[in-house]
Short mmCIF file of C-alpha atoms and ligand atoms in Angstrom, two decimals:
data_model
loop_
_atom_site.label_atom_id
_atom_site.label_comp_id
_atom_site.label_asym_id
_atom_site.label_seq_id
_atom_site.Cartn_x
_atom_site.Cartn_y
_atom_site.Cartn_z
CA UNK A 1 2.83 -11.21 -23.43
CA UNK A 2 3.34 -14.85 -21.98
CA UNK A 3 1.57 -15.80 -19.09
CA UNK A 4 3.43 -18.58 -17.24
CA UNK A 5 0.93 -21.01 -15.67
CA UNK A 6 1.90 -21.18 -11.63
CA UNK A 7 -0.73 -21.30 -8.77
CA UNK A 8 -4.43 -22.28 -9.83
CA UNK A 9 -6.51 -20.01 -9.95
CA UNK A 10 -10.46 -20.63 -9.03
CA UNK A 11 -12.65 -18.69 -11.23
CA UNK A 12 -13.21 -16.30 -8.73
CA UNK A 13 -10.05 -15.26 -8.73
CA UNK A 14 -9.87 -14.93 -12.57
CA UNK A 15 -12.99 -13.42 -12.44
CA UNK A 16 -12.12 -10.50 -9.87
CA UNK A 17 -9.00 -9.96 -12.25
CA UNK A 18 -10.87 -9.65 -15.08
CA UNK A 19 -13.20 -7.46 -13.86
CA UNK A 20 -10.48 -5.24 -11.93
CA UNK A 21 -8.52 -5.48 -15.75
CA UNK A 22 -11.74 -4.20 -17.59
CA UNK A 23 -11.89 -1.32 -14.99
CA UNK A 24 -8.80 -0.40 -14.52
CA UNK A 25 -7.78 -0.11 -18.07
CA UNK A 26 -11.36 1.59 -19.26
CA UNK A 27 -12.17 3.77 -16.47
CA UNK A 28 -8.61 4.28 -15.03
CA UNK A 29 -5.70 4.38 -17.27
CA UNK A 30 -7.19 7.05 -19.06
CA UNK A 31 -7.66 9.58 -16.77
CA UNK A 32 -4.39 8.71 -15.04
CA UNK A 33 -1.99 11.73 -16.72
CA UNK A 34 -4.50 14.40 -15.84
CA UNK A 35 -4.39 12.86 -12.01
CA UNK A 36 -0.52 12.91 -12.25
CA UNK A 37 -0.36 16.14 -13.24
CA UNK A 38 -3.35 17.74 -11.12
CA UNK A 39 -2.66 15.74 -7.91
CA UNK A 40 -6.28 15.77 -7.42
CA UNK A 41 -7.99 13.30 -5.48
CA UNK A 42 -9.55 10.88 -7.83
CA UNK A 43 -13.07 11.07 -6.12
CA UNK A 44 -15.20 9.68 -8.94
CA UNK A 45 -12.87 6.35 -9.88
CA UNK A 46 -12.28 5.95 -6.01
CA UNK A 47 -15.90 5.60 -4.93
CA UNK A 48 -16.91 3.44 -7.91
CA UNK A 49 -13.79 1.13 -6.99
CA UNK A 50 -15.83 0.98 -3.45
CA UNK A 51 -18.48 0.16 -5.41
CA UNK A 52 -17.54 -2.65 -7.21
CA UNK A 53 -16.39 -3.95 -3.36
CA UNK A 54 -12.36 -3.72 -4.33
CA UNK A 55 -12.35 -0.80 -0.90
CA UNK A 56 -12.54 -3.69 1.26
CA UNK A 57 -12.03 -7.19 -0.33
CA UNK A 58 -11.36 -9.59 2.36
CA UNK A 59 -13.60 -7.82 4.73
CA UNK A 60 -16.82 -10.25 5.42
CA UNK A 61 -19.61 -9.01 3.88
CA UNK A 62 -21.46 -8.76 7.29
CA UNK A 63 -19.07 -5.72 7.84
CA UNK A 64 -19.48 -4.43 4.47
CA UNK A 65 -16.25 -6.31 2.45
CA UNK A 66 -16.69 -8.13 -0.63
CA UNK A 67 -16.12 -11.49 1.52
CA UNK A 68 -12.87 -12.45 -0.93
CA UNK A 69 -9.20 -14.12 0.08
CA UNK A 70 -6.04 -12.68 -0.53
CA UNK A 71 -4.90 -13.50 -3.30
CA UNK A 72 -8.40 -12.10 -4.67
CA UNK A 73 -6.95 -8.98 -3.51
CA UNK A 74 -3.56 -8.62 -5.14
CA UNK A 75 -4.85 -9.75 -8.62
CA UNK A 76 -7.12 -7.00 -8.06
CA UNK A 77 -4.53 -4.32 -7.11
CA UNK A 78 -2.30 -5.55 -9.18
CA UNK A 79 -4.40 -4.77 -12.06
CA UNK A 80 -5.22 -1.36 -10.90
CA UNK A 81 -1.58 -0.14 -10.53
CA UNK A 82 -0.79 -1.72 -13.99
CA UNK A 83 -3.22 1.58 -14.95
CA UNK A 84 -2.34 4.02 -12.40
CA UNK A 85 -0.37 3.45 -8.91
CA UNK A 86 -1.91 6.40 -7.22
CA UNK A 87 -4.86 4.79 -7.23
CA UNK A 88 -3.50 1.70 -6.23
CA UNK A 89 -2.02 3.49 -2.94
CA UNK A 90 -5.84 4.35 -1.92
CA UNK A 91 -6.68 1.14 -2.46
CA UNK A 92 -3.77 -0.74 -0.87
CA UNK A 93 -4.50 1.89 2.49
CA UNK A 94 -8.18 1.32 2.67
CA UNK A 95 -8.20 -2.41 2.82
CA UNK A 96 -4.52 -3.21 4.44
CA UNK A 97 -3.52 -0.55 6.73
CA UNK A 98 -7.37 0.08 7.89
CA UNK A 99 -9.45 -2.06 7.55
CA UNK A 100 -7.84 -5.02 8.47
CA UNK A 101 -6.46 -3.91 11.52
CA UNK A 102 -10.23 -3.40 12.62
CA UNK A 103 -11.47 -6.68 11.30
CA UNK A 104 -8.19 -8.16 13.59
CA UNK A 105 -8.11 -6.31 16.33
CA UNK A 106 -11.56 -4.02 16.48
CA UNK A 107 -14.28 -4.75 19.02
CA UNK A 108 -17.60 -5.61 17.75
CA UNK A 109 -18.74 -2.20 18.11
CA UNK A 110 -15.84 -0.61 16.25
CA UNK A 111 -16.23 -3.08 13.61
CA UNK A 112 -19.74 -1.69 13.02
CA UNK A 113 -18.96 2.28 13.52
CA UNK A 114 -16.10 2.26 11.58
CA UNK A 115 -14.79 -0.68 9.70
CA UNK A 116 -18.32 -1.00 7.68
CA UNK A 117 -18.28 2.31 6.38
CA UNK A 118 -14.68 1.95 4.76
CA UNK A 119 -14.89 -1.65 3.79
CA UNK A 120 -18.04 -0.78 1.56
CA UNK A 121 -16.39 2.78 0.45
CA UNK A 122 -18.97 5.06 1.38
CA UNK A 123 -15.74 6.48 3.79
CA UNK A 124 -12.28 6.61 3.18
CA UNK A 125 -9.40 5.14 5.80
CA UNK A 126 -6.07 5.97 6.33
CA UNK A 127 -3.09 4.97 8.73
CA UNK A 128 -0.97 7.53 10.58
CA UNK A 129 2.06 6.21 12.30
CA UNK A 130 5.05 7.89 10.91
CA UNK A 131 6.41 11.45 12.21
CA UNK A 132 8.44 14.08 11.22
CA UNK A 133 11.29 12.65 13.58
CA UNK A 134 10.50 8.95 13.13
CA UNK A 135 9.97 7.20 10.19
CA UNK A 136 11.87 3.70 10.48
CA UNK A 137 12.69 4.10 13.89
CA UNK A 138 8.37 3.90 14.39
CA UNK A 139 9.16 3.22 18.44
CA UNK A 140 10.20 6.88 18.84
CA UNK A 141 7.45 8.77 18.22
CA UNK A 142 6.67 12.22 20.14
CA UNK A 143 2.26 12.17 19.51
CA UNK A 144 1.07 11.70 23.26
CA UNK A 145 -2.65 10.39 24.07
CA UNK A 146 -3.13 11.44 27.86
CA UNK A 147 -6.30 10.10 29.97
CA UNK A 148 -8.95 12.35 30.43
CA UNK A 149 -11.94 10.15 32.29
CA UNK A 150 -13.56 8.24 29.28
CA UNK A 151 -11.12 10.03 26.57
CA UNK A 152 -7.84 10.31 25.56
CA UNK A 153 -6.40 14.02 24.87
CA UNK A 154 -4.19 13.99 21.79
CA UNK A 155 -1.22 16.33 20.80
CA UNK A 156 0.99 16.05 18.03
CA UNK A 157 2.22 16.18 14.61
CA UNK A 158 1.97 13.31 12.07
CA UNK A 159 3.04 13.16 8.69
CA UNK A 160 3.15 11.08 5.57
CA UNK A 161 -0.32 10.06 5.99
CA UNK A 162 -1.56 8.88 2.55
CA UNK A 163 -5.36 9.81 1.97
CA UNK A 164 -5.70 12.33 4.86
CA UNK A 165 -6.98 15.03 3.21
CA UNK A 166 -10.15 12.92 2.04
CA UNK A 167 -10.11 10.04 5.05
CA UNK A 168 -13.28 10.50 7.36
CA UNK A 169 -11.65 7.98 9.85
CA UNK A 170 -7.96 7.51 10.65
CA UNK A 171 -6.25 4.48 12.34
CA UNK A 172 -3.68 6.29 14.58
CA UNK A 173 -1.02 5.41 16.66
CA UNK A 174 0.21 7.73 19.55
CA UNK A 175 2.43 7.39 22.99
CA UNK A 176 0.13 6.66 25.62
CA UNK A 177 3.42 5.84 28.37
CA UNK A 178 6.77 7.66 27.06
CA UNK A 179 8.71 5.61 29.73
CA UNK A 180 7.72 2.09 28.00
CA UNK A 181 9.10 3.10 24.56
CA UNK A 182 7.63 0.58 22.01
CA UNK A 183 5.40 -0.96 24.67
CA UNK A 184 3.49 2.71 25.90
CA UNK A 185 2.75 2.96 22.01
CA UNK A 186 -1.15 2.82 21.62
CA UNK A 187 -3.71 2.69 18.85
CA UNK A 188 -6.76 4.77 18.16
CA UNK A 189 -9.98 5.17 15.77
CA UNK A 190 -10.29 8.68 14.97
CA UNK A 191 -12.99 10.77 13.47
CA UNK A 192 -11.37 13.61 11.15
CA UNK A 193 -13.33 16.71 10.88
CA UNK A 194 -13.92 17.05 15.00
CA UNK A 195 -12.19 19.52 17.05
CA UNK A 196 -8.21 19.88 17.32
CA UNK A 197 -7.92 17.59 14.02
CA UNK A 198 -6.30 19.49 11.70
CA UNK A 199 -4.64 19.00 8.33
CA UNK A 200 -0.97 20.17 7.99
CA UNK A 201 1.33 20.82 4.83
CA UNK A 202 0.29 18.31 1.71
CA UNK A 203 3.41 16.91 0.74
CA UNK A 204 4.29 17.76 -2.52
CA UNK A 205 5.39 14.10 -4.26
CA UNK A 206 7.95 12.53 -7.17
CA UNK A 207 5.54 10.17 -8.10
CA UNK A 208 1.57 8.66 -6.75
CA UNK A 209 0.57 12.45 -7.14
CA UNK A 210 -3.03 11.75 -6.99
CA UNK A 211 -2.89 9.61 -3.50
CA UNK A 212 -3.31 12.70 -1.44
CA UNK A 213 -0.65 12.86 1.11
CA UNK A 214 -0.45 15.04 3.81
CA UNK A 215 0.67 15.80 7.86
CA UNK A 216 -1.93 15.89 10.44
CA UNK A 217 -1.69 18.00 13.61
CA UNK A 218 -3.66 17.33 17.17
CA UNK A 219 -4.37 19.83 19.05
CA UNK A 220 -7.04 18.98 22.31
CA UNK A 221 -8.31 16.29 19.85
CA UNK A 222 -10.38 14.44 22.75
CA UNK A 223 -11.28 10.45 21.31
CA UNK A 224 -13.18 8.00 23.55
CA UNK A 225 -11.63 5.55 25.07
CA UNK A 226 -14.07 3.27 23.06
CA UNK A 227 -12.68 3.93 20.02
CA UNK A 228 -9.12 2.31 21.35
CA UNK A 229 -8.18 0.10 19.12
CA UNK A 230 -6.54 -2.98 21.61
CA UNK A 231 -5.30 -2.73 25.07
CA UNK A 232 -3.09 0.78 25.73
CA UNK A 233 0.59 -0.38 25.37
CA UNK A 234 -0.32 -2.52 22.47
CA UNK A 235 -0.15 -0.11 19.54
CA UNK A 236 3.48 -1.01 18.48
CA UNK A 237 2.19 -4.70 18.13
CA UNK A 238 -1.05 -3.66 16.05
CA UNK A 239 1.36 -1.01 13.58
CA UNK A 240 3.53 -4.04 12.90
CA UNK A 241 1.24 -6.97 12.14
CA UNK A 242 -0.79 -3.95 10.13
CA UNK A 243 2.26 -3.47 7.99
CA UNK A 244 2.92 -6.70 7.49
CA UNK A 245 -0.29 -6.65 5.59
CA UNK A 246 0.38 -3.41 3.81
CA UNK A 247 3.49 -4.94 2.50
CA UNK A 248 2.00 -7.33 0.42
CA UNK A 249 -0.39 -4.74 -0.99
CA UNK A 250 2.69 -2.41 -1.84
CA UNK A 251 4.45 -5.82 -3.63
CA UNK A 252 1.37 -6.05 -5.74
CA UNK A 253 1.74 -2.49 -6.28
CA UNK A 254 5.22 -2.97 -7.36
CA UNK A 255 4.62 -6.17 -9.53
CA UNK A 256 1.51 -3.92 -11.09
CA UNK A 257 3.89 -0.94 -12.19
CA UNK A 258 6.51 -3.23 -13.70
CA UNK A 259 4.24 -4.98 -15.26
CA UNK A 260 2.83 -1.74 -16.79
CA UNK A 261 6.38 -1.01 -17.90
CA UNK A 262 7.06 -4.09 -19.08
CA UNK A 263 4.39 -4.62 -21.68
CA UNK A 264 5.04 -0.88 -23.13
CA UNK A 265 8.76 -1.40 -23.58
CA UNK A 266 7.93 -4.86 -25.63
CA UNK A 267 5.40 -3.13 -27.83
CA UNK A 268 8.29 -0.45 -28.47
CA UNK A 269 10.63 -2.34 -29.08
CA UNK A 270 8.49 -4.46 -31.71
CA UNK A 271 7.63 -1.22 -33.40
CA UNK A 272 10.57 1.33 -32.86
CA UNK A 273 13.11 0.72 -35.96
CA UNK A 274 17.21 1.40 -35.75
CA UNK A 275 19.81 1.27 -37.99
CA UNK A 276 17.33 -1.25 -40.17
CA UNK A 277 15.76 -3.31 -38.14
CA UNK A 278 13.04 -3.80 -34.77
CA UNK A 279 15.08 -2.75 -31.49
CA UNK A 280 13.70 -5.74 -30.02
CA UNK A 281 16.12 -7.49 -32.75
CA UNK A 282 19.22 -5.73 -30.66
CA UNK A 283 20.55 -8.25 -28.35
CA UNK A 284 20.87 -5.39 -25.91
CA UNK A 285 17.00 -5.06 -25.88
CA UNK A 286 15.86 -8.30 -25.54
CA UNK A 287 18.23 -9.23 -22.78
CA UNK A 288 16.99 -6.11 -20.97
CA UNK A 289 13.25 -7.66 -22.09
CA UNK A 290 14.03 -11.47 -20.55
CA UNK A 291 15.72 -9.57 -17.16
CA UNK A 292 12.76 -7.67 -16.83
CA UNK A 293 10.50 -10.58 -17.72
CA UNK A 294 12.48 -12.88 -15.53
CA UNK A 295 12.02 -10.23 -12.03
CA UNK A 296 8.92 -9.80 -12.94
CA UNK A 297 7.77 -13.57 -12.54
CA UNK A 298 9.59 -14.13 -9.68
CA UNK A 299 8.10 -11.20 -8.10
CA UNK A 300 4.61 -12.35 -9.14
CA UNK A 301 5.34 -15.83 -7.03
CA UNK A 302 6.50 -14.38 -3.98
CA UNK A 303 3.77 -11.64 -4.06
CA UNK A 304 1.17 -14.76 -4.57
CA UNK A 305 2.96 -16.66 -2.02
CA UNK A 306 2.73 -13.85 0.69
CA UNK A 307 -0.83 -13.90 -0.14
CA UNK A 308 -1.20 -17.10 0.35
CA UNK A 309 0.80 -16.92 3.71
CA UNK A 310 -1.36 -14.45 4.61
CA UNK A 311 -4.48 -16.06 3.77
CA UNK A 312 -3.29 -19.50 6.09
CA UNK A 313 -2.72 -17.12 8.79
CA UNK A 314 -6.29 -16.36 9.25
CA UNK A 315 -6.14 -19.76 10.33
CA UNK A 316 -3.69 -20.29 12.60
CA UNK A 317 -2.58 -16.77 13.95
CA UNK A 318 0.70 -17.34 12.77
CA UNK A 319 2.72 -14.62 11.48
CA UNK A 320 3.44 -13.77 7.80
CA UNK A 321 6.38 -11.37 8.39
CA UNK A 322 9.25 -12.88 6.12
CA UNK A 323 7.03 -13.65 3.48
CA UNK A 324 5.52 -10.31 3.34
CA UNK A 325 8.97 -8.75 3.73
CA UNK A 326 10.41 -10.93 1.27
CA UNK A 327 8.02 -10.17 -1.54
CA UNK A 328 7.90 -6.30 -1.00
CA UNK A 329 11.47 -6.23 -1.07
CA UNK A 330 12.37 -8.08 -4.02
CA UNK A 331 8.71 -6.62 -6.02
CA UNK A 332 9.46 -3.14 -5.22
CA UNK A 333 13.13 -3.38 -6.20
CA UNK A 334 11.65 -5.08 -9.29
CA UNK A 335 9.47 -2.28 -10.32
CA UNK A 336 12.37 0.35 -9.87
CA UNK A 337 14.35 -2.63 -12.36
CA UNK A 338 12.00 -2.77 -14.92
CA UNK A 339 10.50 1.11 -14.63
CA UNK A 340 14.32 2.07 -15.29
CA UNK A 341 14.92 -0.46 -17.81
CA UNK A 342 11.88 0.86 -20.17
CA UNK A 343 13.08 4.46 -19.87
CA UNK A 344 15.69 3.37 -21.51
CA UNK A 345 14.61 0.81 -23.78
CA UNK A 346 11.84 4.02 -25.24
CA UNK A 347 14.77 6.62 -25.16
CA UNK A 348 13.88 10.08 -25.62
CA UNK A 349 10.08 9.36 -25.60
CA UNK A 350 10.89 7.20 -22.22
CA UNK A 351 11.82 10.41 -20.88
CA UNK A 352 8.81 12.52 -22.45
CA UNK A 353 5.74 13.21 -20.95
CA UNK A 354 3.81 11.99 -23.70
CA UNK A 355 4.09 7.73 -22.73
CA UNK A 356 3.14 7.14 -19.87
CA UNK A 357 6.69 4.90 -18.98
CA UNK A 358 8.08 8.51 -16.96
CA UNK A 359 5.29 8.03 -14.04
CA UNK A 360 5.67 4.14 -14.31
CA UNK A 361 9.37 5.41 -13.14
CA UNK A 362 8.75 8.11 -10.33
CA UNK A 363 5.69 6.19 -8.79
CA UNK A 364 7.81 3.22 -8.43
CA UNK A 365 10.61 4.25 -6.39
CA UNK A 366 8.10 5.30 -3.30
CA UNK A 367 7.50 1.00 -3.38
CA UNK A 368 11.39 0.79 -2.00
CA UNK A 369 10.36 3.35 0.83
CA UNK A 370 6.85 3.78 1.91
CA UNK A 371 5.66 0.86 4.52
CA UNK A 372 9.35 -0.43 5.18
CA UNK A 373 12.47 0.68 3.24
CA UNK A 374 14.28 -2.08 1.47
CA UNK A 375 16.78 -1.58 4.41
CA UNK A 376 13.63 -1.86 7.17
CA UNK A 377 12.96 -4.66 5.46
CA UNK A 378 16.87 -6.35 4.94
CA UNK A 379 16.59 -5.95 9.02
CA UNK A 380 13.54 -7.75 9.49
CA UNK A 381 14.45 -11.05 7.07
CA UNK A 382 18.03 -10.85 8.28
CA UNK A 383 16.91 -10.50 12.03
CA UNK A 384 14.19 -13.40 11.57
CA UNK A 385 16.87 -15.68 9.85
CA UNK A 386 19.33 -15.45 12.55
CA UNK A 387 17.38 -14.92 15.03
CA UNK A 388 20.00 -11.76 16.24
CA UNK A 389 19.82 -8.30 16.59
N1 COS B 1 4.35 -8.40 14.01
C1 COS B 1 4.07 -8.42 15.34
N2 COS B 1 4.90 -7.95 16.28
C2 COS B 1 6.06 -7.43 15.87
C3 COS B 1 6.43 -7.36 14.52
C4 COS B 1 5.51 -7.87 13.57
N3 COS B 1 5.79 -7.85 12.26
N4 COS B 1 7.65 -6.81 14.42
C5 COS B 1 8.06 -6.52 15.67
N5 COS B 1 7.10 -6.91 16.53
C6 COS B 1 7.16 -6.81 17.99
C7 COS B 1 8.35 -7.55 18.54
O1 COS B 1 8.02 -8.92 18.77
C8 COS B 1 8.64 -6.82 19.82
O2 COS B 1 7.77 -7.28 20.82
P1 COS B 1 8.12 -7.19 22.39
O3 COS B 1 7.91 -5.78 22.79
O4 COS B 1 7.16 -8.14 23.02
O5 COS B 1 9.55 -7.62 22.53
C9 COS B 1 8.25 -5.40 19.47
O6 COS B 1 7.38 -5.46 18.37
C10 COS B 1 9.43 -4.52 19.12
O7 COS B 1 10.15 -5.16 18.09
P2 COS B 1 11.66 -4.81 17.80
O8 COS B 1 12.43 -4.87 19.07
O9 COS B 1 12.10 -5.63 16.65
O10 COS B 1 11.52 -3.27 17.43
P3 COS B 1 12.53 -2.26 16.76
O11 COS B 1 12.34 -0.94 17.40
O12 COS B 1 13.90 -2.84 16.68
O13 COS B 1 11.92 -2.07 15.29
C11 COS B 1 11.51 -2.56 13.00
C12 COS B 1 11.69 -3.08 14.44
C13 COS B 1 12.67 -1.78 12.53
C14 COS B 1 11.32 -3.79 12.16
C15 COS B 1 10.21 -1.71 12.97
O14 COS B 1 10.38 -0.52 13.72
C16 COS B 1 9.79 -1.33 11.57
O15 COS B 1 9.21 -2.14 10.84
N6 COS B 1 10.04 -0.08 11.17
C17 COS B 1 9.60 0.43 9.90
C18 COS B 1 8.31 1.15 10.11
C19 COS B 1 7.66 1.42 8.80
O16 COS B 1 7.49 0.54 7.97
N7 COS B 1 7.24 2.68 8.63
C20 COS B 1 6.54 3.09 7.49
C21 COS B 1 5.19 3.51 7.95
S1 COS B 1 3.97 3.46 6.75
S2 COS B 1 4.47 4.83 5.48
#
């Protein structure tokens, strides 16, 4: 497979790719059907991956992160997905939806109780924001937080929380002032495994079987007020710029999986034989091939490039909204592209068990939903382009 030269890479970043390639594709990839199939958490890879420093890789090393920029971080997920998603989903999780919201908006103290732990993977994060009645429409949620002295009494039902069933601490987002809508949303640090946490129904998935998804329920759930993550009212603010983040992870998910089913559907179609020749000799293959190739690269430089945003905002503050939205969009609907495409391309054995080119199908069509529909995210770029609603 071509690489096509584009931004330069320091050897740091090659290096972390390398390293998350000789991983991902030794320690990883083989193991991956058995964690499709199981749905089992995958414990063992997962803590070595914190290991290695790839739980929290822009975190500063003072709070336990491996110190590295963005871009550091998508090679590194990238390469991971290219050998299993699922695992890519924890990943992606732990260091967007978590931990940097606590490295952005966390006070000292929460930085130390909570964000150290999960940057250096000796815990697991997660993010809960979506509920059984509100998934794009976020502002709408029903979860209240109600004052108690230094506490806040929670009640309510989350669900689609990815990693919940192994997560030790979960960034949560609950309705602290009904009347305010988006503004009496507020965000909390929450310890799993206290009283009136409990899990719910694990949702039973198409594809990313081994990410461990599952509803929470509070009931009573009493969390100090110290462990509020910004000012109350400012939750919807914080669950946004969070995503943001989390949709660059989810592009480099997407550009990861396509990538993945990419490279299987060239080998195919350099081996396969039809009617007395290579498929890849069929026009109709290697058009599909230089389509797929084509998305592919063009994903790659707007995942980069929202990287790179991303990276320049730490900076200046300013937001990288479009060009996260931009590059999840167009990588996810990549991945669903190229994942279809190599079905096809590998036939009867694209739709067998036996290759692995079936999961890189089902775990890519959650990219075009979770953390922003394609639609969600159609809104945002058209809404920021205009500037209507
Ligand atoms: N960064 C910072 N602030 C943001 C923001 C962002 N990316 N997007 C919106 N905001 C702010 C707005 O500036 C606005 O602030 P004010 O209250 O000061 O006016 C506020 O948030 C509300 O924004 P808006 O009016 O645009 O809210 P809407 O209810 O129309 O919702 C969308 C906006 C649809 C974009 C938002 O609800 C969304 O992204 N939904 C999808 C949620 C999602 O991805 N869920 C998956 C969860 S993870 S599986």
């Amino acid at each position: 497979m071509n690489e096509i030269a584009l931004f330069s890479m320091s050897a740091e970043h090659k290096m972390i790719r390398q390293t998350a390639r000789d991983f991902a594709q030794n320690e990883i990839a083989p193991a991956a059907v058995e964690f499709d199939e199981t749905g089992k958490f995958p414990k063992d890879t997962v803590q070595k991956m914190g290991e290695m420093g790839f739980m929290g890789i822009e975190i500063p090393e003072e709070y336990g992160g491996a110190g590295m920029d963005t871009l550091a971080y998508v090679l590194a997920l990238e390469e991971i997905c290219k050998a299993d998603a699922a695992h890519g989903t924890i990943m992606s999780v732990n260091n967007s939806l978590f931990c940097f919201g606590l490295l952005k908006f966390g006070t000292e103290e929460i930085k130390q109780k909570f964000l150290k732990p999960v940057a250096s993977g000796k815990s697991v994060g997660a993010y809960s924001l979506t509920e059984p009645m509100s998934g794009s429409d976020a502002g709408t949620m029903r979860t209240r937080a109600t004052r108690d002295g230094d506490y806040y009494i929670l009640n309510g039902r989350k669900s689609w929380v990815s990693s919940a069933p192994v997560a030790e601490f979960i960034l949560v987002f609950a309705m602290t002032d009904p009347d305010k809508r988006h503004r009496g949303i507020t965000a909390f640090i929450i310890e799993t495994g206290k009283p009136g946490f409990n899990l719910g129904k694990t949702e039973p998935k198409l594809g990313i079987r081994a990410s461990a998804t599952s509803e929470i329920v509070f009931e009573d759930y009493r969390v100090p007020v110290a462990n509020r993550l910004g000012e109350e009212g400012e939750g919807f603010k914080i669950a946004m710029t969070v995503l943001d983040a989390g949709r660059i992870g989810i592009a480099a998910q997407s550009l990861g999986i396509a990538e993945a089913a990419y490279e299987a559907s060239v080998e195919y179609s350099k081996e396969r034989e039809a009617f007395g020749q290579k498929i890849g000799q069929f026009q109709g293959i290697s058009f599909k091939l230089a389509d797929m190739k084509t998305r592919i690269e063009a994903s790659r430089l707007l995942v980069y490039n929202a990287a790179m945003a991303k990276e320049k905002s730490k900076e200046t503050g300013e937001r990288f909204t479009l060009e996260a939205a931009i590059a999840k969009l167009f990588a996810s609907e990549t991945a669903m592209f190229v994942s279809h495409a190599a079905v096809q391309i590998h036939g009867g054995m694209g739709y067998s068990k036996e290759l692995p080119v079936e999961r890189y199908f089902r775990d890519a069509k959650i990219t075009e939903i979770y953390e922003g529909t394609s639609e969600i995210l159609r809104t945002v770029i058209g809404r920021l382009e205009t500037g209507l609603r």
